[in-house]
């Protein structure tokens, strides 16, 4: 009776809960033909309980979903192929970090178990499952292993989370050397979260076969105050961090260059480092963190590339690279532009425009080089809420100053969209010199910044 009641409850939920119905249908493959973007929006809503913002992604999870659709490089398929990735990684960091491969097969029936050592690991090349650990070949249940591996071989890992790099990975079986650390009860791997080639934190799993937990650490090996709900952190747990941690971090950074986000995993086996795997989409971009601000913080570290694919011009200056792009999909109506007032190559203040398309009209706020608020108006009212300092503010200052070298005064306009800097325009006569500045004392103060002495004409250097 209890079982029947449970089945009826699930049936009612299926009929009345749209999100639950989608999860059930997608799990049965009924949504495989759905376009990626529509599928991810539906799945995100069903799993995370909120709408997915792909136009202006902010959180870690949102940006991983955006990357699935827009950041598609063919090499990513090689990087997630558990067999092909070995050569790819070895070519970058060296063969000495690769776990030895004992064999590779297309079918389970082709495996010659007699030729394998007493201990080994079987895994499929095209997904995150299909794992068989053999510690004693005499006790290996070959029938159970075959069922598990064959089930994995029939599955295309791409469809469940639209992790497109897996879509064209050839399903194969590989056997690897069984790795064991005699000095520890479990083999630990260290998962480095790399953003644009920089390792910002790492994760360590422990007690996998008891009650799986995981702690996050910064790059100084201080435990962080968040974790994942699926593998709850234990802040008081004292883990022995290997002395090779810094070397592993450098290897991870070498593997993640020019990639918005990549998790690179390494094992430490009795002081020797071995490569584990590369992951583009942690938990397929459906991560529940123990603290909500962690999703936003990790999201801030991801700098998304442009997706419009319409070319552009790159201007390379000292310490700064700027992309002058004819069209950017994400430059929306809520975009802020930053107008840097420069005098003889020195930035004195910035005007930040906002709400340009709102009913209340454009707003403007002024800040000095240290982002201290300057209380005056110059043609526009202040914003209701003063804008925050962007993370790449110093980078924009450097660019504006290099564009203004040798000029008595020029206003350099830049856009900032998800950490990407876009050039706007150069202006020599703001408001044609007729706009009112209130209070008028600021008109005199800004005037002092312009040096009209003769013989100082200079040349613009780019």
Short mmCIF file of C-alpha atoms in Angstrom, two decimals:
data_model
loop_
_atom_site.label_atom_id
_atom_site.label_comp_id
_atom_site.label_asym_id
_atom_site.label_seq_id
_atom_site.Cartn_x
_atom_site.Cartn_y
_atom_site.Cartn_z
CA UNK A 1 0.00 0.00 0.00
CA UNK A 2 2.83 2.35 0.87
CA UNK A 3 4.51 1.64 -2.47
CA UNK A 4 1.27 2.28 -4.35
CA UNK A 5 0.79 5.57 -2.52
CA UNK A 6 4.31 6.57 -3.46
CA UNK A 7 3.72 5.76 -7.13
CA UNK A 8 0.47 7.74 -7.15
CA UNK A 9 2.28 10.70 -5.57
CA UNK A 10 4.97 10.60 -8.23
CA UNK A 11 2.32 10.39 -10.93
CA UNK A 12 0.49 13.42 -9.60
CA UNK A 13 3.76 15.33 -9.36
CA UNK A 14 4.61 14.39 -12.95
CA UNK A 15 1.28 15.79 -14.15
CA UNK A 16 1.31 18.97 -12.07
CA UNK A 17 5.01 19.92 -11.75
CA UNK A 18 6.50 21.10 -15.05
CA UNK A 19 10.08 21.05 -13.78
CA UNK A 20 9.78 17.53 -12.36
CA UNK A 21 8.19 16.35 -15.60
CA UNK A 22 11.12 17.74 -17.59
CA UNK A 23 13.64 15.99 -15.34
CA UNK A 24 11.86 12.67 -15.82
CA UNK A 25 11.48 13.08 -19.58
CA UNK A 26 15.06 14.20 -20.11
CA UNK A 27 16.32 11.27 -18.06
CA UNK A 28 14.49 8.94 -20.45
CA UNK A 29 16.01 10.64 -23.52
CA UNK A 30 12.74 12.23 -24.60
CA UNK A 31 14.35 15.69 -24.83
CA UNK A 32 17.48 14.70 -26.78
CA UNK A 33 16.31 16.52 -29.92
CA UNK A 34 15.73 19.81 -28.06
CA UNK A 35 18.17 22.63 -29.04
CA UNK A 36 20.98 23.14 -26.54
CA UNK A 37 20.01 26.61 -25.35
CA UNK A 38 16.36 25.72 -24.79
CA UNK A 39 17.34 22.48 -23.06
CA UNK A 40 19.81 24.19 -20.72
CA UNK A 41 17.29 26.87 -19.77
CA UNK A 42 14.71 24.22 -18.93
CA UNK A 43 17.20 22.06 -17.05
CA UNK A 44 18.62 25.00 -15.09
CA UNK A 45 15.14 26.03 -13.98
CA UNK A 46 14.26 22.44 -13.03
CA UNK A 47 17.46 21.80 -11.06
CA UNK A 48 18.39 25.20 -9.67
CA UNK A 49 14.89 26.60 -9.13
CA UNK A 50 15.49 29.85 -11.02
CA UNK A 51 15.73 31.15 -14.55
CA UNK A 52 19.02 30.90 -16.44
CA UNK A 53 20.39 34.29 -17.55
CA UNK A 54 22.48 33.74 -20.69
CA UNK A 55 22.36 37.37 -21.79
CA UNK A 56 24.20 38.69 -18.74
CA UNK A 57 25.53 35.67 -16.82
CA UNK A 58 27.01 36.53 -13.43
CA UNK A 59 27.31 33.38 -11.34
CA UNK A 60 29.70 30.45 -11.75
CA UNK A 61 26.85 28.15 -12.76
CA UNK A 62 25.42 30.61 -15.28
CA UNK A 63 28.77 31.19 -16.92
CA UNK A 64 29.43 27.46 -17.25
CA UNK A 65 26.11 27.14 -19.10
CA UNK A 66 27.08 30.09 -21.32
CA UNK A 67 30.40 28.39 -22.11
CA UNK A 68 28.61 25.21 -23.20
CA UNK A 69 26.87 27.17 -25.93
CA UNK A 70 29.41 29.80 -26.94
CA UNK A 71 32.93 28.65 -26.06
CA UNK A 72 33.41 25.72 -28.42
CA UNK A 73 36.91 24.78 -29.53
CA UNK A 74 37.55 21.43 -31.21
CA UNK A 75 40.55 20.76 -28.94
CA UNK A 76 38.16 20.54 -25.99
CA UNK A 77 36.95 17.17 -27.30
CA UNK A 78 40.52 15.85 -27.14
CA UNK A 79 40.93 17.25 -23.64
CA UNK A 80 37.94 15.35 -22.20
CA UNK A 81 38.74 12.07 -23.99
CA UNK A 82 40.35 10.04 -21.22
CA UNK A 83 42.65 8.29 -23.72
CA UNK A 84 43.46 11.12 -26.14
CA UNK A 85 43.94 13.56 -23.25
CA UNK A 86 46.99 11.62 -22.07
CA UNK A 87 49.02 12.56 -25.15
CA UNK A 88 47.65 16.11 -25.14
CA UNK A 89 48.70 16.62 -21.51
CA UNK A 90 52.05 14.84 -21.96
CA UNK A 91 52.92 17.17 -24.84
CA UNK A 92 52.42 20.18 -22.54
CA UNK A 93 53.75 19.13 -19.14
CA UNK A 94 55.65 15.90 -19.81
CA UNK A 95 55.13 12.14 -20.07
CA UNK A 96 56.34 11.59 -16.49
CA UNK A 97 53.01 12.83 -15.11
CA UNK A 98 50.85 10.35 -17.03
CA UNK A 99 49.42 7.22 -15.40
CA UNK A 100 50.54 4.25 -17.56
CA UNK A 101 47.91 2.85 -19.94
CA UNK A 102 47.70 -0.96 -20.01
CA UNK A 103 45.36 -1.26 -22.98
CA UNK A 104 42.57 0.31 -25.02
CA UNK A 105 39.62 -1.50 -26.62
CA UNK A 106 36.41 -0.75 -28.50
CA UNK A 107 34.50 -3.66 -26.94
CA UNK A 108 34.53 -5.30 -23.53
CA UNK A 109 34.79 -8.70 -25.23
CA UNK A 110 38.18 -7.72 -26.68
CA UNK A 111 39.82 -7.35 -23.25
CA UNK A 112 42.35 -10.08 -22.49
CA UNK A 113 42.15 -10.23 -18.70
CA UNK A 114 44.93 -12.80 -18.58
CA UNK A 115 47.31 -10.18 -19.99
CA UNK A 116 46.39 -7.63 -17.34
CA UNK A 117 48.20 -7.40 -13.99
CA UNK A 118 46.53 -8.41 -10.75
CA UNK A 119 45.52 -4.80 -10.04
CA UNK A 120 44.19 -2.31 -12.61
CA UNK A 121 41.44 0.23 -13.30
CA UNK A 122 38.94 0.10 -16.19
CA UNK A 123 37.19 3.24 -17.37
CA UNK A 124 35.37 4.54 -20.43
CA UNK A 125 36.95 7.32 -22.44
CA UNK A 126 33.80 9.33 -23.16
CA UNK A 127 32.05 10.00 -19.84
CA UNK A 128 32.52 10.37 -16.11
CA UNK A 129 31.22 6.93 -15.18
CA UNK A 130 32.03 3.37 -16.21
CA UNK A 131 34.71 2.95 -13.56
CA UNK A 132 35.82 -0.52 -12.40
CA UNK A 133 38.58 -0.76 -9.80
CA UNK A 134 40.25 -4.15 -9.55
CA UNK A 135 42.46 -4.68 -6.50
CA UNK A 136 42.59 -8.47 -6.85
CA UNK A 137 41.90 -10.07 -10.23
CA UNK A 138 40.93 -13.38 -8.64
CA UNK A 139 37.95 -11.64 -6.99
CA UNK A 140 36.88 -9.57 -10.02
CA UNK A 141 33.23 -10.05 -11.01
CA UNK A 142 33.75 -9.90 -14.77
CA UNK A 143 30.02 -10.17 -15.53
CA UNK A 144 29.21 -7.17 -13.31
CA UNK A 145 32.11 -5.22 -14.80
CA UNK A 146 30.89 -6.01 -18.31
CA UNK A 147 27.37 -4.86 -17.51
CA UNK A 148 28.61 -1.58 -16.04
CA UNK A 149 31.05 -0.84 -18.87
CA UNK A 150 28.62 -1.77 -21.65
CA UNK A 151 25.93 0.40 -20.11
CA UNK A 152 28.38 3.29 -20.19
CA UNK A 153 29.47 2.57 -23.78
CA UNK A 154 25.88 2.90 -24.97
CA UNK A 155 25.48 6.30 -23.32
CA UNK A 156 26.34 9.62 -24.95
CA UNK A 157 27.29 11.79 -21.98
CA UNK A 158 26.58 14.94 -24.00
CA UNK A 159 22.80 14.65 -23.90
CA UNK A 160 22.19 14.82 -20.15
CA UNK A 161 23.94 18.15 -19.54
CA UNK A 162 24.75 19.31 -23.10
CA UNK A 163 28.47 19.21 -22.34
CA UNK A 164 29.23 19.37 -26.04
CA UNK A 165 32.97 18.38 -25.89
CA UNK A 166 31.80 14.84 -25.06
CA UNK A 167 29.43 14.58 -28.01
CA UNK A 168 32.02 13.33 -30.51
CA UNK A 169 34.36 11.44 -28.19
CA UNK A 170 34.75 7.86 -29.46
CA UNK A 171 33.46 5.44 -26.79
CA UNK A 172 36.32 3.15 -25.83
CA UNK A 173 37.59 1.26 -22.80
CA UNK A 174 41.00 1.84 -21.28
CA UNK A 175 42.85 0.00 -18.55
CA UNK A 176 45.23 1.96 -16.37
CA UNK A 177 47.78 1.03 -13.77
CA UNK A 178 46.24 0.82 -10.30
CA UNK A 179 47.64 3.69 -8.26
CA UNK A 180 47.99 3.37 -4.49
CA UNK A 181 49.54 5.55 -1.81
CA UNK A 182 50.78 3.21 0.92
CA UNK A 183 51.15 6.12 3.31
CA UNK A 184 47.45 7.02 3.14
CA UNK A 185 44.18 5.15 3.55
CA UNK A 186 42.85 6.62 0.30
CA UNK A 187 44.30 8.00 -2.90
CA UNK A 188 43.61 11.73 -2.86
CA UNK A 189 43.38 13.93 -5.91
CA UNK A 190 43.75 17.70 -5.88
CA UNK A 191 41.35 19.56 -8.12
CA UNK A 192 42.64 22.98 -9.20
CA UNK A 193 40.12 25.60 -10.28
CA UNK A 194 41.85 27.62 -13.00
CA UNK A 195 40.50 30.83 -14.48
CA UNK A 196 42.18 32.10 -17.63
CA UNK A 197 45.29 30.10 -16.78
CA UNK A 198 45.45 31.14 -13.12
CA UNK A 199 44.79 28.68 -10.29
CA UNK A 200 42.60 30.51 -7.75
CA UNK A 201 41.61 27.67 -5.41
CA UNK A 202 41.64 23.90 -5.13
CA UNK A 203 39.40 21.17 -3.81
CA UNK A 204 40.32 18.03 -1.87
CA UNK A 205 37.90 15.09 -1.51
CA UNK A 206 38.18 12.74 1.45
CA UNK A 207 36.36 9.85 3.13
CA UNK A 208 34.96 8.92 -0.30
CA UNK A 209 33.92 5.43 0.74
CA UNK A 210 32.56 6.40 4.17
CA UNK A 211 30.71 9.71 3.97
CA UNK A 212 32.08 11.70 1.05
CA UNK A 213 33.27 15.20 2.00
CA UNK A 214 35.33 17.88 0.26
CA UNK A 215 37.11 21.01 1.43
CA UNK A 216 38.06 24.03 -0.67
CA UNK A 217 41.39 25.82 -0.13
CA UNK A 218 42.93 29.03 -1.40
CA UNK A 219 46.35 28.91 -3.05
CA UNK A 220 48.03 29.43 0.32
CA UNK A 221 46.31 26.22 1.52
CA UNK A 222 43.98 28.06 3.89
CA UNK A 223 40.59 26.40 4.09
CA UNK A 224 37.79 28.44 2.51
CA UNK A 225 34.44 29.04 4.15
CA UNK A 226 32.32 27.33 1.51
CA UNK A 227 31.88 23.96 -0.14
CA UNK A 228 29.40 21.91 -2.12
CA UNK A 229 26.13 20.67 -0.68
CA UNK A 230 26.71 17.28 -2.32
CA UNK A 231 30.04 16.83 -0.52
CA UNK A 232 29.77 18.88 2.64
CA UNK A 233 32.98 20.51 3.87
CA UNK A 234 34.44 19.73 7.28
CA UNK A 235 36.28 22.91 8.35
CA UNK A 236 37.82 21.20 11.38
CA UNK A 237 39.24 18.34 9.35
CA UNK A 238 43.03 18.43 9.35
CA UNK A 239 44.25 17.24 5.96
CA UNK A 240 47.92 16.77 5.21
CA UNK A 241 48.64 18.97 2.17
CA UNK A 242 51.56 17.57 0.16
CA UNK A 243 54.66 19.68 -0.39
CA UNK A 244 54.14 19.17 -4.14
CA UNK A 245 50.96 21.29 -4.05
CA UNK A 246 52.64 24.35 -5.62
CA UNK A 247 54.13 22.27 -8.41
CA UNK A 248 50.73 20.73 -9.13
CA UNK A 249 49.23 24.24 -9.28
CA UNK A 250 51.82 25.31 -11.86
CA UNK A 251 51.10 22.25 -13.98
CA UNK A 252 47.38 23.01 -13.79
CA UNK A 253 48.03 26.57 -14.92
CA UNK A 254 50.08 25.34 -17.87
CA UNK A 255 47.16 23.18 -18.97
CA UNK A 256 44.55 25.91 -18.61
CA UNK A 257 46.06 28.81 -20.53
CA UNK A 258 43.54 30.88 -22.56
CA UNK A 259 40.57 28.92 -21.18
CA UNK A 260 37.94 30.85 -19.16
CA UNK A 261 37.55 27.99 -16.67
CA UNK A 262 39.17 24.59 -16.41
CA UNK A 263 39.52 22.21 -13.49
CA UNK A 264 42.74 20.22 -13.65
CA UNK A 265 43.07 17.23 -11.32
CA UNK A 266 46.29 15.68 -10.06
CA UNK A 267 47.18 12.82 -7.73
CA UNK A 268 50.03 12.82 -5.26
CA UNK A 269 51.32 9.26 -4.93
CA UNK A 270 54.11 8.99 -2.38
CA UNK A 271 55.57 12.31 -3.48
CA UNK A 272 55.14 11.71 -7.21
CA UNK A 273 52.61 13.73 -9.22
CA UNK A 274 50.22 12.12 -11.69
CA UNK A 275 47.64 13.75 -13.96
CA UNK A 276 44.00 12.82 -13.35
CA UNK A 277 41.58 14.54 -15.72
CA UNK A 278 40.39 17.88 -17.11
CA UNK A 279 36.89 19.18 -16.41
CA UNK A 280 35.20 22.14 -18.09
CA UNK A 281 31.82 22.08 -16.35
CA UNK A 282 31.83 21.26 -12.65
CA UNK A 283 28.72 19.17 -11.90
CA UNK A 284 27.62 20.18 -15.40
CA UNK A 285 27.08 23.74 -14.15
CA UNK A 286 24.44 22.76 -11.58
CA UNK A 287 26.48 23.16 -8.41
CA UNK A 288 24.77 23.83 -5.09
CA UNK A 289 27.27 25.65 -2.88
CA UNK A 290 26.93 25.79 0.87
CA UNK A 291 27.09 29.58 0.60
CA UNK A 292 25.24 31.44 -2.14
CA UNK A 293 27.94 34.09 -2.48
CA UNK A 294 30.41 31.38 -3.52
CA UNK A 295 28.51 30.94 -6.79
CA UNK A 296 28.86 34.65 -7.45
CA UNK A 297 32.49 34.86 -6.31
CA UNK A 298 33.67 32.04 -8.55
CA UNK A 299 31.60 33.56 -11.33
CA UNK A 300 33.50 36.83 -10.98
CA UNK A 301 36.73 34.96 -11.71
CA UNK A 302 35.46 33.74 -15.10
CA UNK A 303 36.14 36.16 -17.94
CA UNK A 304 33.93 35.08 -20.81
CA UNK A 305 35.12 35.40 -24.42
CA UNK A 306 33.00 37.14 -27.06
CA UNK A 307 30.57 34.95 -29.00
CA UNK A 308 29.52 37.11 -31.94
CA UNK A 309 32.25 35.75 -34.21
CA UNK A 310 32.48 38.87 -36.34
CA UNK A 311 36.15 39.67 -36.12
CA UNK A 312 37.53 42.95 -34.89
CA UNK A 313 40.87 44.66 -34.38
CA UNK A 314 43.23 43.99 -31.49
CA UNK A 315 45.30 46.87 -30.18
CA UNK A 316 48.30 45.69 -28.15
CA UNK A 317 49.75 48.23 -25.75
CA UNK A 318 52.20 47.85 -22.90
CA UNK A 319 50.55 45.56 -20.29
CA UNK A 320 47.15 45.99 -21.99
CA UNK A 321 45.37 44.23 -24.85
CA UNK A 322 42.11 45.74 -26.11
CA UNK A 323 39.68 44.33 -28.65
CA UNK A 324 37.97 46.90 -30.88
CA UNK A 325 34.93 44.92 -31.95
CA UNK A 326 32.24 45.94 -34.47
CA UNK A 327 29.52 44.06 -32.63
CA UNK A 328 29.22 42.36 -29.28
CA UNK A 329 26.13 40.39 -28.38
CA UNK A 330 26.29 41.21 -24.70
CA UNK A 331 26.47 44.98 -24.99
CA UNK A 332 22.96 45.58 -23.74
CA UNK A 333 20.81 48.49 -22.69
CA UNK A 334 22.07 48.34 -19.11
CA UNK A 335 25.70 48.75 -20.17
CA UNK A 336 27.85 51.31 -18.32
CA UNK A 337 30.50 53.29 -20.13
CA UNK A 338 33.50 54.83 -18.46
CA UNK A 339 34.73 58.23 -19.64
CA UNK A 340 38.29 58.86 -18.49
CA UNK A 341 39.40 62.50 -18.35
CA UNK A 342 43.11 62.54 -19.13
CA UNK A 343 45.56 65.41 -19.10
CA UNK A 344 49.03 65.00 -20.62
CA UNK A 345 48.75 61.23 -20.24
CA UNK A 346 47.47 61.33 -16.65
CA UNK A 347 43.97 60.23 -15.74
CA UNK A 348 42.42 62.65 -13.24
CA UNK A 349 38.80 61.49 -13.05
CA UNK A 350 36.26 59.18 -14.61
CA UNK A 351 32.61 59.76 -15.43
CA UNK A 352 30.42 56.65 -15.30
CA UNK A 353 27.24 56.80 -17.36
CA UNK A 354 24.34 54.50 -16.53
CA UNK A 355 20.62 54.08 -17.25
CA UNK A 356 21.07 55.51 -20.72
CA UNK A 357 17.87 53.94 -22.05
CA UNK A 358 15.74 54.20 -18.93
CA UNK A 359 12.71 56.44 -18.60
CA UNK A 360 14.61 58.67 -16.17
CA UNK A 361 17.35 59.36 -18.71
CA UNK A 362 21.11 59.02 -18.56
CA UNK A 363 22.77 59.36 -15.16
CA UNK A 364 26.40 60.31 -14.50
CA UNK A 365 28.69 59.97 -11.49
CA UNK A 366 32.29 61.10 -11.08
CA UNK A 367 35.22 59.51 -9.28
CA UNK A 368 38.90 60.28 -8.87
CA UNK A 369 41.78 57.90 -9.54
CA UNK A 370 41.31 56.19 -6.15
CA UNK A 371 37.57 55.88 -6.90
CA UNK A 372 36.63 58.50 -4.33
CA UNK A 373 33.26 60.07 -5.14
CA UNK A 374 33.34 63.61 -6.62
CA UNK A 375 30.18 65.49 -5.73
CA UNK A 376 29.28 67.67 -8.71
CA UNK A 377 27.04 67.48 -11.80
CA UNK A 378 27.95 68.05 -15.43
CA UNK A 379 24.81 67.92 -17.56
CA UNK A 380 23.31 64.75 -16.01
CA UNK A 381 21.77 63.82 -12.68
CA UNK A 382 23.49 61.36 -10.34
CA UNK A 383 22.43 57.72 -10.33
CA UNK A 384 20.10 56.69 -7.51
CA UNK A 385 22.74 54.19 -6.41
CA UNK A 386 26.39 55.10 -7.07
CA UNK A 387 28.06 52.53 -9.34
CA UNK A 388 30.63 50.14 -7.91
CA UNK A 389 34.29 50.10 -8.84
CA UNK A 390 34.91 47.53 -11.59
CA UNK A 391 37.56 44.88 -10.98
CA UNK A 392 39.54 45.93 -14.06
CA UNK A 393 39.45 49.65 -13.21
CA UNK A 394 43.26 49.91 -13.04
CA UNK A 395 43.56 48.19 -16.40
CA UNK A 396 41.20 50.74 -17.96
CA UNK A 397 43.20 53.59 -16.43
CA UNK A 398 46.41 52.25 -18.00
CA UNK A 399 44.75 52.04 -21.39
CA UNK A 400 43.25 55.53 -21.17
CA UNK A 401 46.57 57.02 -20.12
CA UNK A 402 48.48 55.38 -22.95
CA UNK A 403 45.95 56.71 -25.45
CA UNK A 404 46.31 60.23 -24.05
CA UNK A 405 50.09 60.60 -23.93
CA UNK A 406 51.18 63.97 -25.36
CA UNK A 407 47.66 65.42 -25.41
CA UNK A 408 46.78 68.38 -23.20
CA UNK A 409 43.31 66.94 -22.70
CA UNK A 410 41.31 64.08 -24.15
CA UNK A 411 38.39 62.06 -22.86
CA UNK A 412 38.82 58.33 -23.48
CA UNK A 413 35.57 56.35 -23.49
CA UNK A 414 35.67 52.64 -22.69
CA UNK A 415 33.00 50.00 -22.15
CA UNK A 416 33.30 47.22 -19.62
CA UNK A 417 31.25 44.09 -20.26
CA UNK A 418 31.83 40.99 -18.11
CA UNK A 419 35.44 42.03 -17.61
CA UNK A 420 36.02 42.55 -21.35
CA UNK A 421 37.14 46.08 -22.27
CA UNK A 422 35.76 47.68 -25.43
CA UNK A 423 36.90 50.99 -26.89
CA UNK A 424 34.23 53.66 -27.41
CA UNK A 425 35.63 56.97 -28.68
CA UNK A 426 38.02 59.86 -28.10
CA UNK A 427 36.57 63.29 -27.29
CA UNK A 428 38.57 66.55 -27.20
CA UNK A 429 35.79 69.08 -26.44
CA UNK A 430 33.30 67.68 -23.93
CA UNK A 431 29.91 69.28 -24.57
CA UNK A 432 31.73 71.50 -27.05
CA UNK A 433 32.88 73.44 -23.99
CA UNK A 434 29.39 74.79 -23.20
CA UNK A 435 28.04 72.36 -20.60
CA UNK A 436 27.35 73.69 -17.13
CA UNK A 437 29.30 72.25 -14.21
CA UNK A 438 27.64 72.69 -10.84
CA UNK A 439 28.97 73.91 -8.49
CA UNK A 440 31.06 76.21 -10.66
CA UNK A 441 34.13 75.69 -8.43
CA UNK A 442 34.56 72.33 -10.11
CA UNK A 443 34.68 74.03 -13.52
CA UNK A 444 37.71 76.01 -12.27
CA UNK A 445 39.26 72.94 -10.62
CA UNK A 446 39.09 70.88 -13.81
CA UNK A 447 40.43 73.84 -15.75
CA UNK A 448 43.59 73.76 -13.60
CA UNK A 449 44.35 70.30 -14.94
CA UNK A 450 44.82 71.62 -18.50
CA UNK A 451 48.36 72.92 -19.04
CA UNK A 452 48.26 75.53 -21.81
CA UNK A 453 51.97 76.32 -21.70
CA UNK A 454 53.58 76.52 -25.16
CA UNK A 455 56.16 74.09 -26.48
CA UNK A 456 54.43 71.02 -25.04
CA UNK A 457 52.71 69.59 -28.08
CA UNK A 458 53.95 65.98 -27.84
CA UNK A 459 52.85 63.06 -29.97
CA UNK A 460 50.35 60.36 -29.27
CA UNK A 461 52.06 57.01 -28.77
CA UNK A 462 50.25 53.72 -29.28
#
